[in-house]
């Protein structure tokens, strides 16, 4: 039976907000994963997990120039099914904690970021390991991961 | 003399785009740094650099619950002065490269992300080391940094 991801649990705090309208995002592609429901998604990506495909819109393909030599990338995506109005959240079996003390998809701006291992480039498609998001998740950015960032 | 950050250099490729309108961001605060111009900003943040202040709007203060015990955080911000239409870019003294092979602020969705060291919390203000953005940069998210991410 599917979980009810959008219910409010004990200890969680909602906030009433005006419509978000400070800046627009542009989706630049989508991510193909084997995870078709939120219950299918692992808690986090794993380099031992399945191959996933980051499919960039053709417009942006020239912006991949040089990326094939990279080993690690940061993939940014938009968690378009997540609610955005919780101040505190109660992870299963835990005490309530502040939204910014969690990496939950539920946050004021539901941006997901995963460090992935790049296996290969196939035109405008990157085949990677380490993603945990739903199939069809909108892509918003790709950046090289530099070793000094692991500080 | 200030640089002209918005000019197009040899080897750079522009793209003509429809208006971005796929998802709205909500700014949740702002970042105070000593960097008043783009020429002042370091190429990347440094834990030996100046203390900076991440100022969360009061609405979101309850969402910091528990964060004071963290050592490393990810700070996400919106690089609102960056152009968004370059497919390839020519860093100073280098050959042209694809936008996604660079961590330049110029990208289709100019989201900055820095890993910072949390020094202390003062109400809705986080005092941190490791930021490189302009004073006044809009804040969009805060996440705890977990050690498994440095893979």
PDB file of N, CA, C and O in Angstrom, chain A residues 17-18 20-27 44 60 63 65 67 69-70 72 74 84 87 96-101 103 107-109 111 140-145 148-149 151, chain B residues 17-18 20-27 44 60 63 65 67 69-70 72 74 84 87 96-101 103 107 109 111 140-145 148-149 151:
ATOM      1  N   UNK A  17       1.809  30.381   3.452  1.00  0.00           N
ATOM      2  CA  UNK A  17       2.735  31.214   2.689  1.00  0.00           C
ATOM      3  C   UNK A  17       2.028  31.887   1.530  1.00  0.00           C
ATOM      4  O   UNK A  17       1.123  31.304   0.939  1.00  0.00           O
ATOM      5  N   UNK A  18       2.471  33.083   1.152  1.00  0.00           N
ATOM      6  CA  UNK A  18       2.014  33.641  -0.123  1.00  0.00           C
ATOM      7  C   UNK A  18       2.606  32.804  -1.255  1.00  0.00           C
ATOM      8  O   UNK A  18       3.529  32.015  -1.038  1.00  0.00           O
ATOM      9  N   UNK A  20       4.891  31.519  -4.059  1.00  0.00           N
ATOM     10  CA  UNK A  20       6.323  31.707  -4.353  1.00  0.00           C
ATOM     11  C   UNK A  20       6.440  32.424  -5.681  1.00  0.00           C
ATOM     12  O   UNK A  20       5.876  31.968  -6.668  1.00  0.00           O
ATOM     13  N   UNK A  21       7.135  33.516  -5.728  1.00  0.00           N
ATOM     14  CA  UNK A  21       7.258  34.186  -7.021  1.00  0.00           C
ATOM     15  C   UNK A  21       8.458  35.119  -7.051  1.00  0.00           C
ATOM     16  O   UNK A  21       8.371  36.248  -7.505  1.00  0.00           O
ATOM     17  N   UNK A  22       9.593  34.595  -6.604  1.00  0.00           N
ATOM     18  CA  UNK A  22      10.779  35.439  -6.564  1.00  0.00           C
ATOM     19  C   UNK A  22      11.679  35.244  -7.775  1.00  0.00           C
ATOM     20  O   UNK A  22      12.352  36.179  -8.197  1.00  0.00           O
ATOM     21  N   UNK A  23      11.761  34.036  -8.283  1.00  0.00           N
ATOM     22  CA  UNK A  23      12.572  33.781  -9.483  1.00  0.00           C
ATOM     23  C   UNK A  23      12.035  32.528 -10.158  1.00  0.00           C
ATOM     24  O   UNK A  23      11.551  31.606  -9.501  1.00  0.00           O
ATOM     25  N   UNK A  24      12.152  32.501 -11.477  1.00  0.00           N
ATOM     26  CA  UNK A  24      11.703  31.364 -12.267  1.00  0.00           C
ATOM     27  C   UNK A  24      12.845  30.385 -12.513  1.00  0.00           C
ATOM     28  O   UNK A  24      13.943  30.814 -12.858  1.00  0.00           O
ATOM     29  N   UNK A  25      12.534  29.129 -12.406  1.00  0.00           N
ATOM     30  CA  UNK A  25      13.444  28.095 -12.900  1.00  0.00           C
ATOM     31  C   UNK A  25      13.038  27.682 -14.306  1.00  0.00           C
ATOM     32  O   UNK A  25      11.860  27.731 -14.673  1.00  0.00           O
ATOM     33  N   UNK A  26      14.044  27.227 -15.055  1.00  0.00           N
ATOM     34  CA  UNK A  26      13.804  26.660 -16.390  1.00  0.00           C
ATOM     35  C   UNK A  26      14.224  25.193 -16.335  1.00  0.00           C
ATOM     36  O   UNK A  26      15.372  24.888 -16.011  1.00  0.00           O
ATOM     37  N   UNK A  27      13.327  24.291 -16.622  1.00  0.00           N
ATOM     38  CA  UNK A  27      13.713  22.879 -16.682  1.00  0.00           C
ATOM     39  C   UNK A  27      14.529  22.662 -17.951  1.00  0.00           C
ATOM     40  O   UNK A  27      14.172  23.148 -19.028  1.00  0.00           O
ATOM     41  N   UNK A  44      18.780   7.360  -0.153  1.00  0.00           N
ATOM     42  CA  UNK A  44      19.771   8.174  -0.848  1.00  0.00           C
ATOM     43  C   UNK A  44      20.400   7.347  -1.950  1.00  0.00           C
ATOM     44  O   UNK A  44      20.350   6.118  -1.929  1.00  0.00           O
ATOM     45  N   UNK A  60      20.495  22.344 -25.057  1.00  0.00           N
ATOM     46  CA  UNK A  60      21.626  22.524 -24.134  1.00  0.00           C
ATOM     47  C   UNK A  60      22.784  21.577 -24.414  1.00  0.00           C
ATOM     48  O   UNK A  60      23.815  21.641 -23.725  1.00  0.00           O
ATOM     49  N   UNK A  63      26.439  22.546 -24.266  1.00  0.00           N
ATOM     50  CA  UNK A  63      26.956  22.944 -22.950  1.00  0.00           C
ATOM     51  C   UNK A  63      27.593  21.778 -22.204  1.00  0.00           C
ATOM     52  O   UNK A  63      28.116  21.946 -21.100  1.00  0.00           O
ATOM     53  N   UNK A  65      30.129  20.175 -23.515  1.00  0.00           N
ATOM     54  CA  UNK A  65      31.490  20.076 -24.055  1.00  0.00           C
ATOM     55  C   UNK A  65      32.546  19.937 -22.954  1.00  0.00           C
ATOM     56  O   UNK A  65      32.634  20.784 -22.065  1.00  0.00           O
ATOM     57  N   UNK A  67      32.704  17.548 -20.652  1.00  0.00           N
ATOM     58  CA  UNK A  67      32.267  16.900 -19.412  1.00  0.00           C
ATOM     59  C   UNK A  67      32.621  15.410 -19.381  1.00  0.00           C
ATOM     60  O   UNK A  67      32.703  14.808 -18.295  1.00  0.00           O
ATOM     61  N   UNK A  69      35.251  13.855 -19.553  1.00  0.00           N
ATOM     62  CA  UNK A  69      36.444  13.470 -18.789  1.00  0.00           C
ATOM     63  C   UNK A  69      36.198  13.493 -17.283  1.00  0.00           C
ATOM     64  O   UNK A  69      37.060  13.083 -16.495  1.00  0.00           O
ATOM     65  N   UNK A  70      35.049  13.962 -16.849  1.00  0.00           N
ATOM     66  CA  UNK A  70      34.770  14.064 -15.405  1.00  0.00           C
ATOM     67  C   UNK A  70      34.385  12.715 -14.830  1.00  0.00           C
ATOM     68  O   UNK A  70      33.727  11.902 -15.489  1.00  0.00           O
ATOM     69  N   UNK A  72      33.101  12.658 -11.304  1.00  0.00           N
ATOM     70  CA  UNK A  72      31.987  12.980 -10.404  1.00  0.00           C
ATOM     71  C   UNK A  72      31.304  14.262 -10.868  1.00  0.00           C
ATOM     72  O   UNK A  72      31.975  15.247 -11.200  1.00  0.00           O
ATOM     73  N   UNK A  74      27.712  16.900  -9.964  1.00  0.00           N
ATOM     74  CA  UNK A  74      26.550  17.226  -9.139  1.00  0.00           C
ATOM     75  C   UNK A  74      25.351  17.374 -10.077  1.00  0.00           C
ATOM     76  O   UNK A  74      25.410  18.130 -11.047  1.00  0.00           O
ATOM     77  N   UNK A  84       5.838  22.212   0.252  1.00  0.00           N
ATOM     78  CA  UNK A  84       6.868  23.237   0.494  1.00  0.00           C
ATOM     79  C   UNK A  84       6.619  24.032   1.762  1.00  0.00           C
ATOM     80  O   UNK A  84       7.250  25.063   1.970  1.00  0.00           O
ATOM     81  N   UNK A  87       7.758  23.581   8.453  1.00  0.00           N
ATOM     82  CA  UNK A  87       8.865  24.154   9.227  1.00  0.00           C
ATOM     83  C   UNK A  87       9.590  23.076  10.019  1.00  0.00           C
ATOM     84  O   UNK A  87      10.803  23.109  10.163  1.00  0.00           O
ATOM     85  N   UNK A  96      10.633  15.184  16.045  1.00  0.00           N
ATOM     86  CA  UNK A  96      10.543  16.281  15.070  1.00  0.00           C
ATOM     87  C   UNK A  96      11.853  17.079  15.001  1.00  0.00           C
ATOM     88  O   UNK A  96      12.524  17.267  16.014  1.00  0.00           O
ATOM     89  N   UNK A  97      12.191  17.497  13.800  1.00  0.00           N
ATOM     90  CA  UNK A  97      13.388  18.327  13.586  1.00  0.00           C
ATOM     91  C   UNK A  97      13.060  19.422  12.582  1.00  0.00           C
ATOM     92  O   UNK A  97      12.123  19.322  11.805  1.00  0.00           O
ATOM     93  N   UNK A  98      13.867  20.466  12.599  1.00  0.00           N
ATOM     94  CA  UNK A  98      13.679  21.558  11.650  1.00  0.00           C
ATOM     95  C   UNK A  98      13.937  21.096  10.229  1.00  0.00           C
ATOM     96  O   UNK A  98      14.801  20.250   9.977  1.00  0.00           O
ATOM     97  N   UNK A  99      13.190  21.669   9.288  1.00  0.00           N
ATOM     98  CA  UNK A  99      13.357  21.329   7.871  1.00  0.00           C
ATOM     99  C   UNK A  99      14.799  21.497   7.411  1.00  0.00           C
ATOM    100  O   UNK A  99      15.318  20.678   6.635  1.00  0.00           O
ATOM    101  N   UNK A 100      15.499  22.529   7.916  1.00  0.00           N
ATOM    102  CA  UNK A 100      16.869  22.778   7.433  1.00  0.00           C
ATOM    103  C   UNK A 100      17.896  21.877   8.119  1.00  0.00           C
ATOM    104  O   UNK A 100      19.077  21.906   7.778  1.00  0.00           O
ATOM    105  N   UNK A 101      17.442  21.092   9.087  1.00  0.00           N
ATOM    106  CA  UNK A 101      18.307  20.082   9.705  1.00  0.00           C
ATOM    107  C   UNK A 101      18.087  18.715   9.051  1.00  0.00           C
ATOM    108  O   UNK A 101      18.601  17.704   9.525  1.00  0.00           O
ATOM    109  N   UNK A 103      17.599  16.502   5.101  1.00  0.00           N
ATOM    110  CA  UNK A 103      17.734  16.529   3.643  1.00  0.00           C
ATOM    111  C   UNK A 103      16.457  16.026   2.957  1.00  0.00           C
ATOM    112  O   UNK A 103      16.462  15.713   1.772  1.00  0.00           O
ATOM    113  N   UNK A 107      10.744  20.989   1.486  1.00  0.00           N
ATOM    114  CA  UNK A 107      11.476  22.197   1.864  1.00  0.00           C
ATOM    115  C   UNK A 107      10.942  23.361   1.046  1.00  0.00           C
ATOM    116  O   UNK A 107      10.256  23.148   0.045  1.00  0.00           O
ATOM    117  N   UNK A 108      11.236  24.587   1.457  1.00  0.00           N
ATOM    118  CA  UNK A 108      10.603  25.733   0.771  1.00  0.00           C
ATOM    119  C   UNK A 108      10.904  25.768  -0.721  1.00  0.00           C
ATOM    120  O   UNK A 108      10.045  26.180  -1.507  1.00  0.00           O
ATOM    121  N   UNK A 109      12.103  25.367  -1.092  1.00  0.00           N
ATOM    122  CA  UNK A 109      12.462  25.227  -2.506  1.00  0.00           C
ATOM    123  C   UNK A 109      12.992  23.810  -2.694  1.00  0.00           C
ATOM    124  O   UNK A 109      14.136  23.524  -2.338  1.00  0.00           O
ATOM    125  N   UNK A 111      14.765  21.613  -4.075  1.00  0.00           N
ATOM    126  CA  UNK A 111      15.879  21.323  -4.976  1.00  0.00           C
ATOM    127  C   UNK A 111      16.596  20.087  -4.449  1.00  0.00           C
ATOM    128  O   UNK A 111      17.029  20.066  -3.303  1.00  0.00           O
ATOM    129  N   UNK A 140      17.486  20.516 -13.467  1.00  0.00           N
ATOM    130  CA  UNK A 140      17.717  21.964 -13.475  1.00  0.00           C
ATOM    131  C   UNK A 140      19.186  22.375 -13.612  1.00  0.00           C
ATOM    132  O   UNK A 140      19.458  23.480 -14.055  1.00  0.00           O
ATOM    133  N   UNK A 141      20.136  21.505 -13.271  1.00  0.00           N
ATOM    134  CA  UNK A 141      21.540  21.898 -13.469  1.00  0.00           C
ATOM    135  C   UNK A 141      22.447  20.664 -13.380  1.00  0.00           C
ATOM    136  O   UNK A 141      22.076  19.633 -12.816  1.00  0.00           O
ATOM    137  N   UNK A 142      23.640  20.823 -13.948  1.00  0.00           N
ATOM    138  CA  UNK A 142      24.724  19.837 -13.890  1.00  0.00           C
ATOM    139  C   UNK A 142      26.001  20.627 -13.627  1.00  0.00           C
ATOM    140  O   UNK A 142      26.269  21.609 -14.338  1.00  0.00           O
ATOM    141  N   UNK A 143      26.777  20.222 -12.621  1.00  0.00           N
ATOM    142  CA  UNK A 143      28.058  20.893 -12.362  1.00  0.00           C
ATOM    143  C   UNK A 143      29.133  19.834 -12.145  1.00  0.00           C
ATOM    144  O   UNK A 143      28.857  18.771 -11.595  1.00  0.00           O
ATOM    145  N   UNK A 144      30.380  20.154 -12.523  1.00  0.00           N
ATOM    146  CA  UNK A 144      31.454  19.230 -12.169  1.00  0.00           C
ATOM    147  C   UNK A 144      31.665  19.269 -10.653  1.00  0.00           C
ATOM    148  O   UNK A 144      31.493  20.313 -10.018  1.00  0.00           O
ATOM    149  N   UNK A 145      32.026  18.127 -10.103  1.00  0.00           N
ATOM    150  CA  UNK A 145      32.327  18.025  -8.680  1.00  0.00           C
ATOM    151  C   UNK A 145      33.826  18.124  -8.520  1.00  0.00           C
ATOM    152  O   UNK A 145      34.555  17.335  -9.141  1.00  0.00           O
ATOM    153  N   UNK A 148      38.189  19.657  -3.933  1.00  0.00           N
ATOM    154  CA  UNK A 148      38.306  20.544  -2.773  1.00  0.00           C
ATOM    155  C   UNK A 148      36.978  20.711  -2.049  1.00  0.00           C
ATOM    156  O   UNK A 148      36.932  21.208  -0.932  1.00  0.00           O
ATOM    157  N   UNK A 149      35.868  20.310  -2.695  1.00  0.00           N
ATOM    158  CA  UNK A 149      34.571  20.510  -2.069  1.00  0.00           C
ATOM    159  C   UNK A 149      34.289  19.524  -0.946  1.00  0.00           C
ATOM    160  O   UNK A 149      33.328  19.675  -0.222  1.00  0.00           O
ATOM    161  N   UNK A 151      35.479  19.161   1.802  1.00  0.00           N
ATOM    162  CA  UNK A 151      36.201  19.637   2.996  1.00  0.00           C
ATOM    163  C   UNK A 151      35.377  19.555   4.255  1.00  0.00           C
ATOM    164  O   UNK A 151      34.203  19.438   4.227  1.00  0.00           O
TER     165      UNK A 151
ATOM    166  N   UNK B  17      16.416  31.946 -25.844  1.00  0.00           N
ATOM    167  CA  UNK B  17      15.525  31.092 -25.068  1.00  0.00           C
ATOM    168  C   UNK B  17      14.177  31.747 -24.860  1.00  0.00           C
ATOM    169  O   UNK B  17      14.094  32.968 -24.735  1.00  0.00           O
ATOM    170  N   UNK B  18      13.115  30.957 -24.777  1.00  0.00           N
ATOM    171  CA  UNK B  18      11.845  31.508 -24.315  1.00  0.00           C
ATOM    172  C   UNK B  18      11.989  31.861 -22.836  1.00  0.00           C
ATOM    173  O   UNK B  18      12.941  31.445 -22.170  1.00  0.00           O
ATOM    174  N   UNK B  20      11.924  31.711 -18.984  1.00  0.00           N
ATOM    175  CA  UNK B  20      11.933  30.583 -18.037  1.00  0.00           C
ATOM    176  C   UNK B  20      10.633  30.645 -17.247  1.00  0.00           C
ATOM    177  O   UNK B  20      10.317  31.667 -16.664  1.00  0.00           O
ATOM    178  N   UNK B  21       9.895  29.566 -17.238  1.00  0.00           N
ATOM    179  CA  UNK B  21       8.669  29.636 -16.445  1.00  0.00           C
ATOM    180  C   UNK B  21       8.165  28.245 -16.077  1.00  0.00           C
ATOM    181  O   UNK B  21       6.996  27.935 -16.203  1.00  0.00           O
ATOM    182  N   UNK B  22       9.085  27.435 -15.584  1.00  0.00           N
ATOM    183  CA  UNK B  22       8.705  26.070 -15.241  1.00  0.00           C
ATOM    184  C   UNK B  22       8.382  25.892 -13.763  1.00  0.00           C
ATOM    185  O   UNK B  22       7.560  25.055 -13.407  1.00  0.00           O
ATOM    186  N   UNK B  23       9.064  26.612 -12.881  1.00  0.00           N
ATOM    187  CA  UNK B  23       8.764  26.524 -11.449  1.00  0.00           C
ATOM    188  C   UNK B  23       9.262  27.804 -10.793  1.00  0.00           C
ATOM    189  O   UNK B  23      10.257  28.401 -11.219  1.00  0.00           O
ATOM    190  N   UNK B  24       8.548  28.208  -9.753  1.00  0.00           N
ATOM    191  CA  UNK B  24       8.921  29.420  -9.012  1.00  0.00           C
ATOM    192  C   UNK B  24       9.802  29.061  -7.827  1.00  0.00           C
ATOM    193  O   UNK B  24       9.513  28.113  -7.092  1.00  0.00           O
ATOM    194  N   UNK B  25      10.814  29.870  -7.617  1.00  0.00           N
ATOM    195  CA  UNK B  25      11.555  29.840  -6.357  1.00  0.00           C
ATOM    196  C   UNK B  25      10.998  30.881  -5.395  1.00  0.00           C
ATOM    197  O   UNK B  25      10.493  31.920  -5.820  1.00  0.00           O
ATOM    198  N   UNK B  26      11.160  30.575  -4.122  1.00  0.00           N
ATOM    199  CA  UNK B  26      10.805  31.526  -3.057  1.00  0.00           C
ATOM    200  C   UNK B  26      12.096  31.898  -2.318  1.00  0.00           C
ATOM    201  O   UNK B  26      12.772  31.005  -1.792  1.00  0.00           O
ATOM    202  N   UNK B  27      12.440  33.145  -2.272  1.00  0.00           N
ATOM    203  CA  UNK B  27      13.613  33.545  -1.489  1.00  0.00           C
ATOM    204  C   UNK B  27      13.245  33.462  -0.010  1.00  0.00           C
ATOM    205  O   UNK B  27      12.160  33.891   0.397  1.00  0.00           O
ATOM    206  N   UNK B  44      36.418  30.892  -5.100  1.00  0.00           N
ATOM    207  CA  UNK B  44      35.605  29.976  -4.330  1.00  0.00           C
ATOM    208  C   UNK B  44      35.767  30.271  -2.849  1.00  0.00           C
ATOM    209  O   UNK B  44      36.749  30.896  -2.444  1.00  0.00           O
ATOM    210  N   UNK B  60      10.786  31.466   8.732  1.00  0.00           N
ATOM    211  CA  UNK B  60      11.413  30.157   8.619  1.00  0.00           C
ATOM    212  C   UNK B  60      12.268  29.793   9.831  1.00  0.00           C
ATOM    213  O   UNK B  60      12.832  28.681   9.874  1.00  0.00           O
ATOM    214  N   UNK B  63      12.381  26.376  11.425  1.00  0.00           N
ATOM    215  CA  UNK B  63      12.925  25.292  10.606  1.00  0.00           C
ATOM    216  C   UNK B  63      14.417  25.067  10.852  1.00  0.00           C
ATOM    217  O   UNK B  63      15.018  24.154  10.284  1.00  0.00           O
ATOM    218  N   UNK B  65      15.504  24.308  13.835  1.00  0.00           N
ATOM    219  CA  UNK B  65      15.581  23.454  15.037  1.00  0.00           C
ATOM    220  C   UNK B  65      16.541  22.279  14.862  1.00  0.00           C
ATOM    221  O   UNK B  65      16.379  21.478  13.949  1.00  0.00           O
ATOM    222  N   UNK B  67      19.782  22.459  14.148  1.00  0.00           N
ATOM    223  CA  UNK B  67      20.900  22.671  13.225  1.00  0.00           C
ATOM    224  C   UNK B  67      22.182  23.082  13.945  1.00  0.00           C
ATOM    225  O   UNK B  67      23.286  22.911  13.409  1.00  0.00           O
ATOM    226  N   UNK B  69      23.894  21.802  16.140  1.00  0.00           N
ATOM    227  CA  UNK B  69      24.893  20.753  16.394  1.00  0.00           C
ATOM    228  C   UNK B  69      25.686  20.383  15.137  1.00  0.00           C
ATOM    229  O   UNK B  69      26.635  19.596  15.195  1.00  0.00           O
ATOM    230  N   UNK B  70      25.303  20.916  13.998  1.00  0.00           N
ATOM    231  CA  UNK B  70      25.973  20.570  12.741  1.00  0.00           C
ATOM    232  C   UNK B  70      27.295  21.312  12.597  1.00  0.00           C
ATOM    233  O   UNK B  70      27.430  22.452  13.029  1.00  0.00           O
ATOM    234  N   UNK B  72      29.039  21.067   9.280  1.00  0.00           N
ATOM    235  CA  UNK B  72      29.046  21.470   7.870  1.00  0.00           C
ATOM    236  C   UNK B  72      27.613  21.571   7.359  1.00  0.00           C
ATOM    237  O   UNK B  72      26.787  20.688   7.621  1.00  0.00           O
ATOM    238  N   UNK B  74      25.240  22.826   3.682  1.00  0.00           N
ATOM    239  CA  UNK B  74      25.196  23.289   2.303  1.00  0.00           C
ATOM    240  C   UNK B  74      24.283  24.520   2.259  1.00  0.00           C
ATOM    241  O   UNK B  74      23.147  24.463   2.735  1.00  0.00           O
ATOM    242  N   UNK B  84      21.989  33.878 -18.206  1.00  0.00           N
ATOM    243  CA  UNK B  84      21.543  32.481 -18.184  1.00  0.00           C
ATOM    244  C   UNK B  84      21.576  31.833 -19.558  1.00  0.00           C
ATOM    245  O   UNK B  84      21.012  30.754 -19.731  1.00  0.00           O
ATOM    246  N   UNK B  87      25.959  28.675 -23.668  1.00  0.00           N
ATOM    247  CA  UNK B  87      26.179  27.231 -23.819  1.00  0.00           C
ATOM    248  C   UNK B  87      27.648  26.884 -23.590  1.00  0.00           C
ATOM    249  O   UNK B  87      27.964  25.839 -23.017  1.00  0.00           O
ATOM    250  N   UNK B  96      37.561  27.621 -24.547  1.00  0.00           N
ATOM    251  CA  UNK B  96      36.118  27.533 -24.286  1.00  0.00           C
ATOM    252  C   UNK B  96      35.733  26.143 -23.776  1.00  0.00           C
ATOM    253  O   UNK B  96      36.296  25.141 -24.210  1.00  0.00           O
ATOM    254  N   UNK B  97      34.784  26.110 -22.857  1.00  0.00           N
ATOM    255  CA  UNK B  97      34.273  24.841 -22.334  1.00  0.00           C
ATOM    256  C   UNK B  97      32.763  24.940 -22.184  1.00  0.00           C
ATOM    257  O   UNK B  97      32.196  26.023 -22.090  1.00  0.00           O
ATOM    258  N   UNK B  98      32.110  23.780 -22.113  1.00  0.00           N
ATOM    259  CA  UNK B  98      30.668  23.759 -21.925  1.00  0.00           C
ATOM    260  C   UNK B  98      30.286  24.304 -20.550  1.00  0.00           C
ATOM    261  O   UNK B  98      31.015  24.117 -19.573  1.00  0.00           O
ATOM    262  N   UNK B  99      29.147  24.957 -20.478  1.00  0.00           N
ATOM    263  CA  UNK B  99      28.657  25.516 -19.221  1.00  0.00           C
ATOM    264  C   UNK B  99      28.585  24.454 -18.125  1.00  0.00           C
ATOM    265  O   UNK B  99      28.908  24.732 -16.965  1.00  0.00           O
ATOM    266  N   UNK B 100      28.199  23.222 -18.491  1.00  0.00           N
ATOM    267  CA  UNK B 100      28.034  22.190 -17.457  1.00  0.00           C
ATOM    268  C   UNK B 100      29.364  21.552 -17.052  1.00  0.00           C
ATOM    269  O   UNK B 100      29.400  20.738 -16.129  1.00  0.00           O
ATOM    270  N   UNK B 101      30.441  21.943 -17.737  1.00  0.00           N
ATOM    271  CA  UNK B 101      31.771  21.508 -17.331  1.00  0.00           C
ATOM    272  C   UNK B 101      32.453  22.580 -16.468  1.00  0.00           C
ATOM    273  O   UNK B 101      33.629  22.472 -16.147  1.00  0.00           O
ATOM    274  N   UNK B 103      31.864  25.504 -13.018  1.00  0.00           N
ATOM    275  CA  UNK B 103      31.058  25.917 -11.871  1.00  0.00           C
ATOM    276  C   UNK B 103      30.794  27.431 -11.905  1.00  0.00           C
ATOM    277  O   UNK B 103      30.410  28.023 -10.901  1.00  0.00           O
ATOM    278  N   UNK B 107      24.752  30.134 -15.876  1.00  0.00           N
ATOM    279  CA  UNK B 107      24.175  28.820 -16.187  1.00  0.00           C
ATOM    280  C   UNK B 107      22.666  28.987 -16.324  1.00  0.00           C
ATOM    281  O   UNK B 107      22.123  29.994 -15.900  1.00  0.00           O
ATOM    282  N   UNK B 109      20.107  27.882 -14.817  1.00  0.00           N
ATOM    283  CA  UNK B 109      19.499  28.182 -13.522  1.00  0.00           C
ATOM    284  C   UNK B 109      20.635  28.515 -12.558  1.00  0.00           C
ATOM    285  O   UNK B 109      21.316  27.606 -12.067  1.00  0.00           O
ATOM    286  N   UNK B 111      21.987  28.668  -9.713  1.00  0.00           N
ATOM    287  CA  UNK B 111      21.946  28.259  -8.313  1.00  0.00           C
ATOM    288  C   UNK B 111      23.389  28.091  -7.841  1.00  0.00           C
ATOM    289  O   UNK B 111      24.146  27.325  -8.427  1.00  0.00           O
ATOM    290  N   UNK B 140      18.149  30.503  -0.854  1.00  0.00           N
ATOM    291  CA  UNK B 140      17.040  29.624  -1.250  1.00  0.00           C
ATOM    292  C   UNK B 140      16.967  28.313  -0.470  1.00  0.00           C
ATOM    293  O   UNK B 140      15.898  27.716  -0.395  1.00  0.00           O
ATOM    294  N   UNK B 141      18.061  27.855   0.138  1.00  0.00           N
ATOM    295  CA  UNK B 141      17.945  26.618   0.935  1.00  0.00           C
ATOM    296  C   UNK B 141      19.157  26.453   1.839  1.00  0.00           C
ATOM    297  O   UNK B 141      20.220  27.039   1.591  1.00  0.00           O
ATOM    298  N   UNK B 142      18.974  25.638   2.867  1.00  0.00           N
ATOM    299  CA  UNK B 142      20.027  25.233   3.805  1.00  0.00           C
ATOM    300  C   UNK B 142      19.821  23.737   4.041  1.00  0.00           C
ATOM    301  O   UNK B 142      18.706  23.319   4.355  1.00  0.00           O
ATOM    302  N   UNK B 143      20.891  22.941   3.890  1.00  0.00           N
ATOM    303  CA  UNK B 143      20.792  21.504   4.174  1.00  0.00           C
ATOM    304  C   UNK B 143      21.985  21.070   5.014  1.00  0.00           C
ATOM    305  O   UNK B 143      23.086  21.603   4.843  1.00  0.00           O
ATOM    306  N   UNK B 144      21.797  20.081   5.865  1.00  0.00           N
ATOM    307  CA  UNK B 144      22.967  19.533   6.551  1.00  0.00           C
ATOM    308  C   UNK B 144      23.832  18.784   5.550  1.00  0.00           C
ATOM    309  O   UNK B 144      23.326  18.189   4.595  1.00  0.00           O
ATOM    310  N   UNK B 145      25.129  18.850   5.771  1.00  0.00           N
ATOM    311  CA  UNK B 145      26.082  18.142   4.929  1.00  0.00           C
ATOM    312  C   UNK B 145      26.435  16.840   5.628  1.00  0.00           C
ATOM    313  O   UNK B 145      26.890  16.867   6.769  1.00  0.00           O
ATOM    314  N   UNK B 148      28.760  10.950   4.113  1.00  0.00           N
ATOM    315  CA  UNK B 148      28.741   9.991   3.001  1.00  0.00           C
ATOM    316  C   UNK B 148      28.732  10.698   1.658  1.00  0.00           C
ATOM    317  O   UNK B 148      28.967  10.080   0.616  1.00  0.00           O
ATOM    318  N   UNK B 149      28.444  12.000   1.647  1.00  0.00           N
ATOM    319  CA  UNK B 149      28.363  12.722   0.383  1.00  0.00           C
ATOM    320  C   UNK B 149      29.726  13.002  -0.227  1.00  0.00           C
ATOM    321  O   UNK B 149      29.808  13.445  -1.369  1.00  0.00           O
ATOM    322  N   UNK B 151      31.845  11.225  -1.432  1.00  0.00           N
ATOM    323  CA  UNK B 151      32.303   9.981  -2.068  1.00  0.00           C
ATOM    324  C   UNK B 151      32.894  10.217  -3.444  1.00  0.00           C
ATOM    325  O   UNK B 151      32.615  11.167  -4.089  1.00  0.00           O
TER     326      UNK B 151
END
